[in-house]
Amino acid sequence: MSPQEPSGRGGLSGQRALSEWLPRRLAAESPAITVIGDVMLDGWWNGNIERLCREAPAPVVDVTTREFAPGGAANTAMNLAALGARVSVAGIIGTDDAGVTLRKKLMEAGIDVRNLYDHPSMVTTTKIRISSGGQVMLRIDDSASAVPEEALAALAASVRAAVELQEAVLVCDYGTGVLVDPVRSSLIAALAVRGADGAEGATARPLTVIDAHDPRPWAGLQPDLVTPNAQEAARMLDLRLPDGAGRVDAVARHREALLAATGARAVVVTLDRDGTVLFSADGGSHRTWARPAAEKQASGAGDTFVAALTLAHSAGLPLTASLDLAQAAADVVVHQPGTSVCSTAQLSRHLASFADTALSAEELIRQLEVHRSQGQRIVLTNGCFDVLHSGHTRYLNQAKQLGDVLVVALNSDESVRRLKGPGRPINAVADRAAVIAALSCVDYVTVFDTPTAIPLIEQLRPEVYAKGGDYTPEMLEETKSVEDYGGRVAILDYVAERSTTAVVKRIRDGKEASPAN
């Protein structure tokens, strides 16, 4: 066990850093999770194009490879299994070749399929992408025009048993007709019984997550989380969202309407290249930023995201840290072709890759020149960031929103000792750099050893210098240097020393943190 790794599931409630050991620890918790919804089979057919067909001006693809993978709710289940959850899946498929293939692949992944019903009149939803040279040319969708009533009745009858003793229930509703009544009403009733105080036979309600094209029909379930994408959120709000980063502000202005429409305790809106934004009923919010790839054949990153989010939060990780972890898992998948999953080992390697990523000032200057040539604004902040906690992550998310590129300058170990005393830092600078760099809001990390950040500021000349704490710009030694070249000083609402000292004291006293969302 790493010195930074807390013991016991309760120890995860105060975990904020995305460390290399965290995916393995979550896998060891192995929460029981049921995925219910629209299971599909994805096909990826690749070939060569050397001519057009005679009948029409359309390219002829000579298929060379055919690959199939579970898609939709089945892909979400595969991701959960790859991350260490004990997974069961509930849904409806046909007895056709696609259904046989899908069931086999789920079973090979160790997924419980006893509540996956097949029916001879059902067509297993199949989506085949035909590509050449890395470019998808065509997608062929095959699905049932209607779901047989007998299959719906069988699934509805099994719902209560399917959610029994589960730590999370993840509903994947893509509107194919599987999650209509009586299935929906049976699921709402089953989870109401589990959550009812004083109800005979009632047990604690599992974490309930809705991943649906339209979450509104599930509002009666009062889910813990819903995860619409930007287009789905726009449809719920009956508005057109602007392009680019302006989508975040537009969605934020309607947070109360989103929460009301979905009946959820928290809404996570996924924004593709712009990451995600979280709004919770208690007024909290959180952003993540994607590290996008140019992969043209990537698919299913949203399934990976919701799977990792559900696994992490059901295992006891705070919601904001779970969101950061889910973003990291999605970043892994978008660099893989086809319908892919993110495994525990892949996620650990991804987080480990942030070790030793602190750049020298000279290399950082070269990188920032590229960003400035693209018209991007640089934000710089600095600090010890010794033991990462919610104050740090909230502060860094605020700093990121002041510009386009966030640079975090860490005090060297010797500098921390001069500031905090001989017992600090708790974590060496390499470890501090790794966990800070793993946060999606952070673009670059560097280290400085001077008494103030002034020499670094004069080298980097950031458009915005952000600082948290009980300061005014006039109190900071760095203000004059920033203003001399036309930069701006921004004071954010975070008091570092008080929060970090409390965390360090808890560590040294051996006390557990109080539960956090």
Coordinates of C-alpha atoms in Angstrom, one line a residue:
M1 CA 0.0 0.0 0.0
S2 CA 1.3 3.4 -0.9
P3 CA 2.0 5.8 2.0
Q4 CA -0.6 8.1 0.5
E5 CA -3.3 5.4 0.2
P6 CA -5.9 5.4 3.0
S7 CA -7.1 2.2 4.5
G8 CA -10.8 1.1 4.5
R9 CA -13.6 2.2 2.3
G10 CA -14.3 5.1 4.6
G11 CA -10.8 6.4 3.9
L12 CA -11.7 7.2 0.4
S13 CA -14.3 9.8 1.5
G14 CA -11.5 12.4 1.9
Q15 CA -9.5 11.4 -1.2
R16 CA -9.0 14.2 -3.7
A17 CA -5.9 13.3 -5.6
L18 CA -5.9 11.1 -8.7
S19 CA -2.9 8.9 -7.8
E20 CA -1.6 5.9 -9.6
W21 CA -2.8 3.5 -6.9
L22 CA -6.4 4.8 -6.9
P23 CA -7.9 2.7 -9.8
R24 CA -6.4 -0.5 -8.2
R25 CA -7.9 0.5 -4.8
L26 CA -11.4 1.0 -6.4
A27 CA -11.1 -2.3 -8.2
A28 CA -10.3 -4.0 -4.8
E29 CA -13.6 -2.5 -3.4
S30 CA -15.4 -4.4 -6.2
P31 CA -18.8 -2.8 -5.8
A32 CA -21.8 -4.7 -7.0
I33 CA -23.5 -2.7 -9.9
T34 CA -26.5 -3.5 -12.0
V35 CA -26.7 -2.0 -15.5
I36 CA -30.2 -2.0 -16.9
G37 CA -31.2 -0.7 -20.3
D38 CA -30.5 -0.7 -24.1
V39 CA -27.9 -3.3 -24.8
M40 CA -26.5 -3.3 -28.3
L41 CA -23.8 -4.9 -30.5
D42 CA -21.3 -2.6 -32.3
G43 CA -19.6 -3.7 -35.5
W44 CA -16.5 -2.2 -36.9
W45 CA -15.8 -3.3 -40.5
N46 CA -12.7 -2.0 -42.2
G47 CA -11.6 -2.3 -45.8
N48 CA -10.0 -0.7 -48.8
I49 CA -11.6 1.7 -51.4
E50 CA -10.3 1.5 -54.9
R51 CA -13.3 2.2 -57.1
L52 CA -16.9 3.5 -57.3
C53 CA -19.9 1.2 -57.8
R54 CA -21.6 1.2 -61.1
E55 CA -25.1 1.8 -59.8
A56 CA -24.3 5.1 -58.1
P57 CA -21.5 7.5 -57.3
A58 CA -20.7 5.6 -54.1
P59 CA -17.4 4.1 -53.0
V60 CA -17.0 0.3 -52.9
V61 CA -15.5 -0.9 -49.6
D62 CA -13.7 -4.3 -49.9
V63 CA -14.0 -5.4 -46.3
T64 CA -10.9 -6.9 -44.9
T65 CA -11.7 -7.1 -41.1
R66 CA -14.9 -7.4 -39.1
E67 CA -14.8 -6.8 -35.4
F68 CA -17.7 -6.8 -32.9
A69 CA -18.0 -5.3 -29.4
P70 CA -20.8 -4.8 -26.9
G71 CA -22.3 -1.3 -27.3
G72 CA -24.8 0.9 -25.5
A73 CA -25.6 -0.3 -22.0
A74 CA -23.5 -3.4 -22.7
N75 CA -20.4 -1.3 -23.3
T76 CA -21.1 0.5 -20.0
A77 CA -21.2 -2.9 -18.4
M78 CA -18.0 -3.9 -20.0
N79 CA -16.2 -0.8 -18.8
L80 CA -17.5 -1.4 -15.2
A81 CA -16.2 -5.0 -15.4
A82 CA -12.8 -3.8 -16.7
L83 CA -12.5 -1.4 -13.8
G84 CA -13.2 -4.1 -11.2
A85 CA -16.9 -3.9 -10.4
R86 CA -19.1 -7.0 -10.0
V87 CA -21.5 -6.4 -12.8
S88 CA -24.9 -7.7 -13.8
V89 CA -26.8 -6.6 -16.8
A90 CA -30.5 -6.5 -17.4
G91 CA -32.1 -6.0 -20.9
I92 CA -33.7 -7.6 -23.9
I93 CA -32.0 -9.1 -27.0
G94 CA -33.0 -11.3 -29.8
T95 CA -32.2 -14.9 -30.5
D96 CA -30.4 -13.8 -33.7
D97 CA -26.7 -14.1 -34.3
A98 CA -26.1 -10.6 -32.9
G99 CA -27.8 -11.5 -29.7
V100 CA -25.8 -14.8 -29.4
T101 CA -22.6 -12.9 -30.0
L102 CA -23.4 -10.1 -27.5
R103 CA -24.4 -12.6 -24.7
K104 CA -21.2 -14.5 -25.3
K105 CA -18.9 -11.4 -25.1
L106 CA -20.6 -10.3 -21.9
M107 CA -20.2 -13.7 -20.3
E108 CA -16.5 -13.8 -21.3
A109 CA -16.0 -10.6 -19.4
G110 CA -17.5 -12.2 -16.3
I111 CA -20.7 -10.2 -16.4
D112 CA -23.9 -11.8 -14.9
V113 CA -26.4 -12.1 -17.7
R114 CA -29.2 -14.0 -15.9
N115 CA -31.5 -10.9 -16.3
L116 CA -30.6 -10.5 -20.0
Y117 CA -33.7 -11.8 -21.8
D118 CA -33.9 -13.0 -25.4
H119 CA -37.0 -13.3 -27.5
P120 CA -37.3 -14.8 -31.0
S121 CA -39.3 -11.8 -32.2
M122 CA -36.8 -9.3 -31.0
V123 CA -34.1 -7.9 -33.2
T124 CA -30.8 -7.2 -31.3
T125 CA -29.9 -3.6 -31.8
T126 CA -26.8 -3.6 -34.0
K127 CA -24.7 -0.6 -35.2
I128 CA -22.2 -1.4 -37.9
R129 CA -19.6 1.2 -38.9
I130 CA -17.9 0.7 -42.2
S131 CA -14.6 2.5 -42.5
S132 CA -11.5 2.8 -44.8
G133 CA -8.2 4.5 -44.1
G134 CA -9.3 5.5 -40.6
Q135 CA -12.4 7.3 -41.8
V136 CA -15.9 6.0 -41.0
M137 CA -17.8 6.0 -44.3
L138 CA -21.2 4.7 -43.3
R139 CA -23.1 3.4 -40.3
I140 CA -25.8 0.8 -40.6
D141 CA -28.3 0.6 -37.7
D142 CA -30.6 -2.5 -37.3
S143 CA -33.1 -2.6 -34.5
A144 CA -36.6 -3.8 -33.6
S145 CA -39.6 -1.6 -34.6
A146 CA -41.3 -2.7 -31.3
V147 CA -40.2 -4.7 -28.3
P148 CA -42.3 -7.8 -27.6
E149 CA -44.7 -7.4 -24.7
E150 CA -43.8 -10.8 -23.2
A151 CA -40.1 -9.7 -23.1
L152 CA -41.0 -6.5 -21.4
A153 CA -43.1 -8.3 -18.9
A154 CA -40.3 -10.8 -18.1
L155 CA -37.8 -8.0 -17.6
A156 CA -40.2 -6.0 -15.4
A157 CA -40.8 -9.1 -13.2
S158 CA -37.1 -9.5 -12.6
V159 CA -36.2 -5.9 -11.8
R160 CA -36.6 -6.1 -8.0
A161 CA -34.3 -9.1 -7.8
A162 CA -31.9 -7.4 -10.2
V163 CA -31.3 -4.4 -7.9
E164 CA -31.3 -6.5 -4.7
L165 CA -28.1 -6.1 -2.7
Q166 CA -26.6 -3.8 -5.3
E167 CA -24.4 -0.8 -4.4
A168 CA -25.3 1.0 -7.6
V169 CA -27.9 0.8 -10.3
L170 CA -27.1 2.4 -13.6
V171 CA -29.9 3.0 -16.1
C172 CA -28.9 3.4 -19.7
D173 CA -32.0 4.6 -21.7
Y174 CA -31.3 5.3 -25.3
G175 CA -35.0 5.3 -26.3
T176 CA -35.2 1.9 -28.1
G177 CA -38.4 0.9 -26.2
V178 CA -36.9 -1.4 -23.6
L179 CA -37.2 0.9 -20.6
V180 CA -40.9 1.9 -21.1
D181 CA -43.6 0.7 -18.7
P182 CA -43.9 -1.8 -17.2
V183 CA -40.1 -1.9 -16.8
R184 CA -39.7 1.7 -15.8
S185 CA -42.5 1.6 -13.2
S186 CA -41.2 -1.7 -11.8
L187 CA -37.7 -0.2 -11.4
I188 CA -39.0 3.0 -9.7
A189 CA -41.1 0.9 -7.3
A190 CA -38.2 -1.5 -6.5
L191 CA -35.8 1.3 -5.7
A192 CA -38.5 3.1 -3.7
V193 CA -38.9 0.0 -1.5
R194 CA -35.2 -0.2 -1.0
G195 CA -35.0 3.4 0.1
A196 CA -38.1 3.7 2.2
D197 CA -37.5 4.3 5.9
G198 CA -39.3 1.9 8.0
A199 CA -40.7 -0.2 5.0
E200 CA -40.8 -3.9 5.7
G201 CA -37.8 -5.6 4.2
A202 CA -36.4 -2.2 3.1
T203 CA -32.6 -1.9 2.8
A204 CA -30.3 1.1 1.9
R205 CA -31.0 2.4 -1.6
P206 CA -28.1 2.0 -4.0
L207 CA -26.5 4.8 -5.8
T208 CA -28.8 5.5 -8.7
V209 CA -27.5 6.9 -11.9
I210 CA -29.5 7.8 -15.0
D211 CA -27.7 7.9 -18.4
A212 CA -30.6 8.7 -20.8
H213 CA -31.3 10.6 -24.0
D214 CA -34.2 12.1 -22.0
P215 CA -33.8 11.9 -18.2
R216 CA -37.2 13.6 -17.5
P217 CA -39.3 10.3 -17.5
W218 CA -37.0 9.1 -14.7
A219 CA -37.6 12.2 -12.4
G220 CA -39.9 10.1 -10.2
L221 CA -37.0 7.9 -9.3
Q222 CA -35.3 11.0 -7.8
P223 CA -31.9 9.7 -9.0
D224 CA -28.6 10.6 -7.3
L225 CA -27.0 11.5 -10.7
V226 CA -28.1 12.1 -14.2
T227 CA -25.6 12.5 -17.1
P228 CA -27.1 14.2 -20.1
N229 CA -24.8 15.4 -22.9
A230 CA -25.0 19.0 -24.1
Q231 CA -27.6 18.3 -26.8
E232 CA -29.8 16.4 -24.4
A233 CA -29.6 19.2 -21.8
A234 CA -30.5 21.7 -24.5
R235 CA -33.6 19.7 -25.5
M236 CA -34.7 19.5 -21.8
L237 CA -34.2 23.3 -21.6
D238 CA -35.8 23.9 -25.0
L239 CA -33.0 26.2 -26.0
R240 CA -30.1 26.2 -28.4
L241 CA -26.7 26.2 -26.8
P242 CA -23.9 28.3 -28.3
D243 CA -20.8 26.7 -29.7
G244 CA -17.6 26.3 -27.8
A245 CA -16.9 27.2 -24.2
G246 CA -20.0 29.4 -24.1
R247 CA -22.0 26.2 -23.7
V248 CA -20.8 26.0 -20.1
D249 CA -22.1 29.4 -19.1
A250 CA -25.4 28.8 -20.9
V251 CA -26.0 25.5 -19.1
A252 CA -24.9 27.0 -15.8
R253 CA -27.6 29.7 -16.1
H254 CA -30.2 26.9 -16.2
R255 CA -28.9 24.7 -13.5
E256 CA -32.0 24.9 -11.4
A257 CA -34.2 24.1 -14.3
L258 CA -32.1 21.0 -15.1
L259 CA -32.2 19.8 -11.5
A260 CA -36.0 20.3 -11.4
A261 CA -36.6 18.6 -14.7
T262 CA -34.6 15.5 -13.8
G263 CA -35.5 15.3 -10.1
A264 CA -31.8 14.5 -9.5
R265 CA -29.6 15.3 -6.6
A266 CA -26.9 16.2 -9.1
V267 CA -26.6 16.7 -12.9
V268 CA -23.4 16.1 -14.8
V269 CA -23.6 17.6 -18.3
T270 CA -21.0 16.1 -20.6
L271 CA -19.5 18.5 -23.2
D272 CA -17.2 16.4 -25.4
R273 CA -14.0 18.4 -26.0
D274 CA -15.0 20.9 -23.3
G275 CA -15.1 18.3 -20.6
T276 CA -18.0 18.2 -18.1
V277 CA -19.8 20.4 -15.6
L278 CA -21.5 19.3 -12.4
F279 CA -24.4 21.0 -10.6
S280 CA -25.7 19.6 -7.4
A281 CA -28.9 20.4 -5.5
D282 CA -26.9 21.7 -2.5
G283 CA -25.4 24.5 -4.7
G284 CA -22.1 22.8 -5.5
S285 CA -20.5 22.8 -8.9
H286 CA -17.4 21.3 -10.5
R287 CA -15.7 21.4 -13.9
T288 CA -13.5 18.9 -15.7
W289 CA -11.5 19.6 -18.9
A290 CA -11.0 16.9 -21.6
R291 CA -7.7 16.1 -23.1
P292 CA -9.2 15.4 -26.6
A293 CA -7.7 13.2 -29.3
A294 CA -8.1 13.4 -33.1
E295 CA -9.1 9.7 -33.3
K296 CA -11.8 9.5 -36.0
Q297 CA -13.0 6.0 -35.0
A298 CA -13.2 6.4 -31.3
S299 CA -16.7 5.6 -29.8
G300 CA -18.2 5.0 -26.4
A301 CA -16.2 7.5 -24.4
G302 CA -19.5 8.6 -22.7
D303 CA -20.1 5.0 -21.7
T304 CA -16.6 4.8 -20.1
F305 CA -17.2 8.1 -18.4
V306 CA -20.5 7.1 -16.7
A307 CA -19.1 3.7 -15.8
A308 CA -16.0 5.1 -14.1
L309 CA -18.1 7.8 -12.3
T310 CA -20.5 5.2 -11.0
L311 CA -17.8 2.8 -9.9
A312 CA -15.8 5.5 -8.1
H313 CA -18.7 7.2 -6.3
S314 CA -20.3 3.9 -5.3
A315 CA -17.0 2.8 -3.8
G316 CA -16.9 5.8 -1.5
L317 CA -14.9 8.4 -3.5
P318 CA -16.2 12.0 -3.2
L319 CA -18.4 13.1 -6.2
T320 CA -15.9 15.7 -7.4
A321 CA -13.0 13.3 -7.3
S322 CA -15.1 10.7 -9.0
L323 CA -15.8 13.2 -11.8
D324 CA -12.1 13.8 -12.2
L325 CA -11.4 10.1 -12.4
A326 CA -14.2 9.5 -14.9
Q327 CA -12.7 12.3 -17.1
A328 CA -9.3 10.6 -16.9
A329 CA -10.9 7.3 -18.0
A330 CA -12.7 8.9 -20.9
D331 CA -9.4 10.5 -22.0
V332 CA -7.9 7.0 -22.1
V333 CA -10.6 5.7 -24.4
V334 CA -10.7 8.5 -26.9
H335 CA -7.1 7.5 -27.9
Q336 CA -8.3 4.0 -28.8
P337 CA -10.0 3.0 -32.0
G338 CA -13.5 1.4 -32.1
T339 CA -15.8 0.7 -29.2
S340 CA -13.2 0.4 -26.4
V341 CA -13.1 0.1 -22.6
C342 CA -10.7 1.5 -20.0
S343 CA -9.3 -1.1 -17.7
T344 CA -7.9 -0.6 -14.2
A345 CA -4.3 -1.2 -15.5
Q346 CA -4.8 1.4 -18.3
L347 CA -6.2 4.0 -16.0
S348 CA -3.3 3.4 -13.5
R349 CA -0.8 3.8 -16.3
H350 CA -2.5 7.0 -17.5
L351 CA -2.3 8.5 -14.0
A352 CA 1.3 7.3 -13.6
S353 CA 2.2 9.1 -16.8
F354 CA 1.8 12.4 -15.0
A355 CA 4.8 11.7 -12.8
D356 CA 7.9 13.6 -13.7
T357 CA 5.9 16.0 -15.9
A358 CA 7.1 19.2 -14.3
L359 CA 8.7 21.3 -17.0
S360 CA 11.6 23.7 -16.6
A361 CA 10.9 27.3 -17.1
E362 CA 12.7 27.3 -20.4
E363 CA 10.6 24.4 -21.8
L364 CA 7.5 25.9 -20.4
I365 CA 8.2 29.2 -22.2
R366 CA 8.4 27.3 -25.5
Q367 CA 5.1 25.6 -24.9
L368 CA 3.3 28.8 -23.9
E369 CA 4.5 30.5 -27.1
V370 CA 2.5 28.0 -29.1
H371 CA -0.6 28.6 -27.0
R372 CA -0.2 32.4 -27.4
S373 CA 0.2 32.1 -31.1
Q374 CA -3.3 30.5 -31.1
G375 CA -4.7 33.4 -29.2
Q376 CA -5.0 31.6 -25.8
R377 CA -4.7 33.3 -22.4
I378 CA -2.3 32.0 -19.8
V379 CA -3.2 31.7 -16.1
L380 CA -0.4 31.1 -13.6
T381 CA -0.9 30.2 -9.9
N382 CA 1.6 28.9 -7.4
G383 CA 1.7 27.2 -4.0
C384 CA 2.9 24.2 -2.0
F385 CA -0.1 21.9 -2.7
D386 CA 1.3 19.5 -0.2
V387 CA -1.8 17.4 0.7
L388 CA -4.5 17.8 -1.9
H389 CA -8.0 18.5 -0.6
S390 CA -11.3 20.0 -1.8
G391 CA -10.1 23.5 -1.3
H392 CA -7.3 23.0 -3.7
T393 CA -9.4 21.4 -6.4
R394 CA -12.1 24.1 -6.1
Y395 CA -9.4 26.8 -6.3
L396 CA -7.7 25.3 -9.3
N397 CA -11.0 24.9 -11.2
Q398 CA -11.7 28.6 -10.5
A399 CA -8.2 29.6 -11.8
K400 CA -8.7 27.6 -15.0
Q401 CA -11.8 29.5 -15.8
L402 CA -9.9 32.8 -15.9
G403 CA -8.2 31.9 -19.1
D404 CA -7.4 29.0 -21.5
V405 CA -4.2 27.4 -20.2
L406 CA -3.5 26.9 -16.5
V407 CA 0.1 26.6 -15.2
V408 CA 0.7 25.6 -11.6
A409 CA 4.1 26.5 -10.1
L410 CA 5.0 24.3 -7.1
N411 CA 7.3 25.4 -4.3
S412 CA 10.3 23.1 -4.2
D413 CA 10.7 20.8 -1.2
E414 CA 13.4 23.1 0.3
S415 CA 11.1 26.1 -0.3
V416 CA 8.2 24.4 1.5
R417 CA 10.5 23.6 4.5
R418 CA 11.5 27.3 4.7
L419 CA 7.8 28.3 4.6
K420 CA 6.2 25.6 6.7
G421 CA 8.9 24.2 9.0
P422 CA 11.0 21.0 9.1
G423 CA 8.0 18.6 9.1
R424 CA 6.9 19.6 5.7
P425 CA 6.3 18.8 2.9
I426 CA 4.4 15.6 3.6
N427 CA 4.8 14.7 -0.1
A428 CA 8.0 15.2 -2.1
V429 CA 7.7 17.6 -5.1
A430 CA 7.6 14.7 -7.7
D431 CA 4.5 13.3 -6.0
R432 CA 2.9 16.7 -5.6
A433 CA 3.6 17.4 -9.3
A434 CA 2.1 14.1 -10.4
V435 CA -1.2 14.5 -8.5
I436 CA -1.6 18.2 -9.6
A437 CA -0.8 17.3 -13.2
A438 CA -3.4 14.6 -13.2
L439 CA -6.2 17.1 -12.6
S440 CA -8.0 17.8 -15.8
C441 CA -8.0 21.6 -15.2
V442 CA -4.2 21.7 -15.0
D443 CA -2.3 22.0 -18.3
Y444 CA 1.3 22.4 -17.1
V445 CA 3.3 22.1 -13.9
T446 CA 6.7 23.6 -13.0
V447 CA 8.8 24.0 -9.9
F448 CA 10.4 27.1 -8.4
D449 CA 12.7 27.6 -5.5
T450 CA 12.8 31.4 -5.0
P451 CA 11.2 33.1 -2.0
T452 CA 8.5 34.5 -4.3
A453 CA 7.1 33.7 -7.7
I454 CA 8.4 37.0 -9.1
P455 CA 11.3 35.6 -11.2
L456 CA 9.0 33.0 -12.8
I457 CA 6.3 35.6 -13.4
E458 CA 8.8 37.8 -15.2
Q459 CA 9.8 34.9 -17.4
L460 CA 6.4 33.5 -18.2
R461 CA 4.4 36.9 -18.3
P462 CA 1.0 35.2 -17.8
E463 CA -2.0 37.2 -18.7
V464 CA -3.5 36.4 -15.3
Y465 CA -1.8 35.6 -12.0
A466 CA -4.2 33.9 -9.6
K467 CA -3.8 33.6 -5.9
G468 CA -6.0 32.2 -3.2
G469 CA -6.3 33.3 0.4
D470 CA -6.9 36.3 2.6
Y471 CA -5.2 38.7 0.3
T472 CA -5.8 41.8 -1.8
P473 CA -3.7 42.5 -4.8
E474 CA -2.0 45.3 -2.9
M475 CA -0.8 42.8 -0.3
L476 CA 1.1 40.6 -2.8
E477 CA 4.7 41.2 -3.7
E478 CA 4.0 39.8 -7.1
T479 CA 1.4 42.4 -8.1
K480 CA 3.8 45.0 -9.3
S481 CA 5.7 42.6 -11.5
V482 CA 2.4 41.4 -13.1
E483 CA 1.0 44.9 -13.6
D484 CA 4.3 46.2 -15.0
Y485 CA 3.8 44.1 -18.2
G486 CA 0.0 44.6 -18.4
G487 CA -1.1 41.4 -16.6
R488 CA -3.9 41.1 -14.1
V489 CA -3.9 39.7 -10.6
A490 CA -7.0 37.7 -9.6
I491 CA -7.8 36.8 -5.9
L492 CA -9.8 33.6 -5.5
D493 CA -11.8 32.4 -2.6
Y494 CA -9.6 29.9 -1.0
V495 CA -7.6 29.9 2.3
A496 CA -4.8 27.4 1.8
E497 CA -3.0 27.2 5.1
R498 CA -6.0 26.7 7.3
S499 CA -7.4 23.9 5.2
T500 CA -4.0 22.1 4.6
T501 CA -3.0 22.3 8.3
A502 CA -6.3 20.7 9.3
V503 CA -5.7 17.8 6.9
V504 CA -2.1 17.3 8.0
K505 CA -3.2 17.3 11.6
R506 CA -5.8 14.6 10.9
I507 CA -3.2 12.5 9.2
R508 CA -0.8 12.8 12.1
D509 CA -3.5 12.2 14.6
G510 CA -4.7 9.1 12.7
K511 CA -8.3 10.4 12.5
E512 CA -10.6 9.7 9.6
A513 CA -12.2 12.6 7.7
S514 CA -16.0 13.1 8.0
P515 CA -18.0 11.7 5.1
A516 CA -18.1 14.0 2.0
N517 CA -20.2 14.0 -1.1

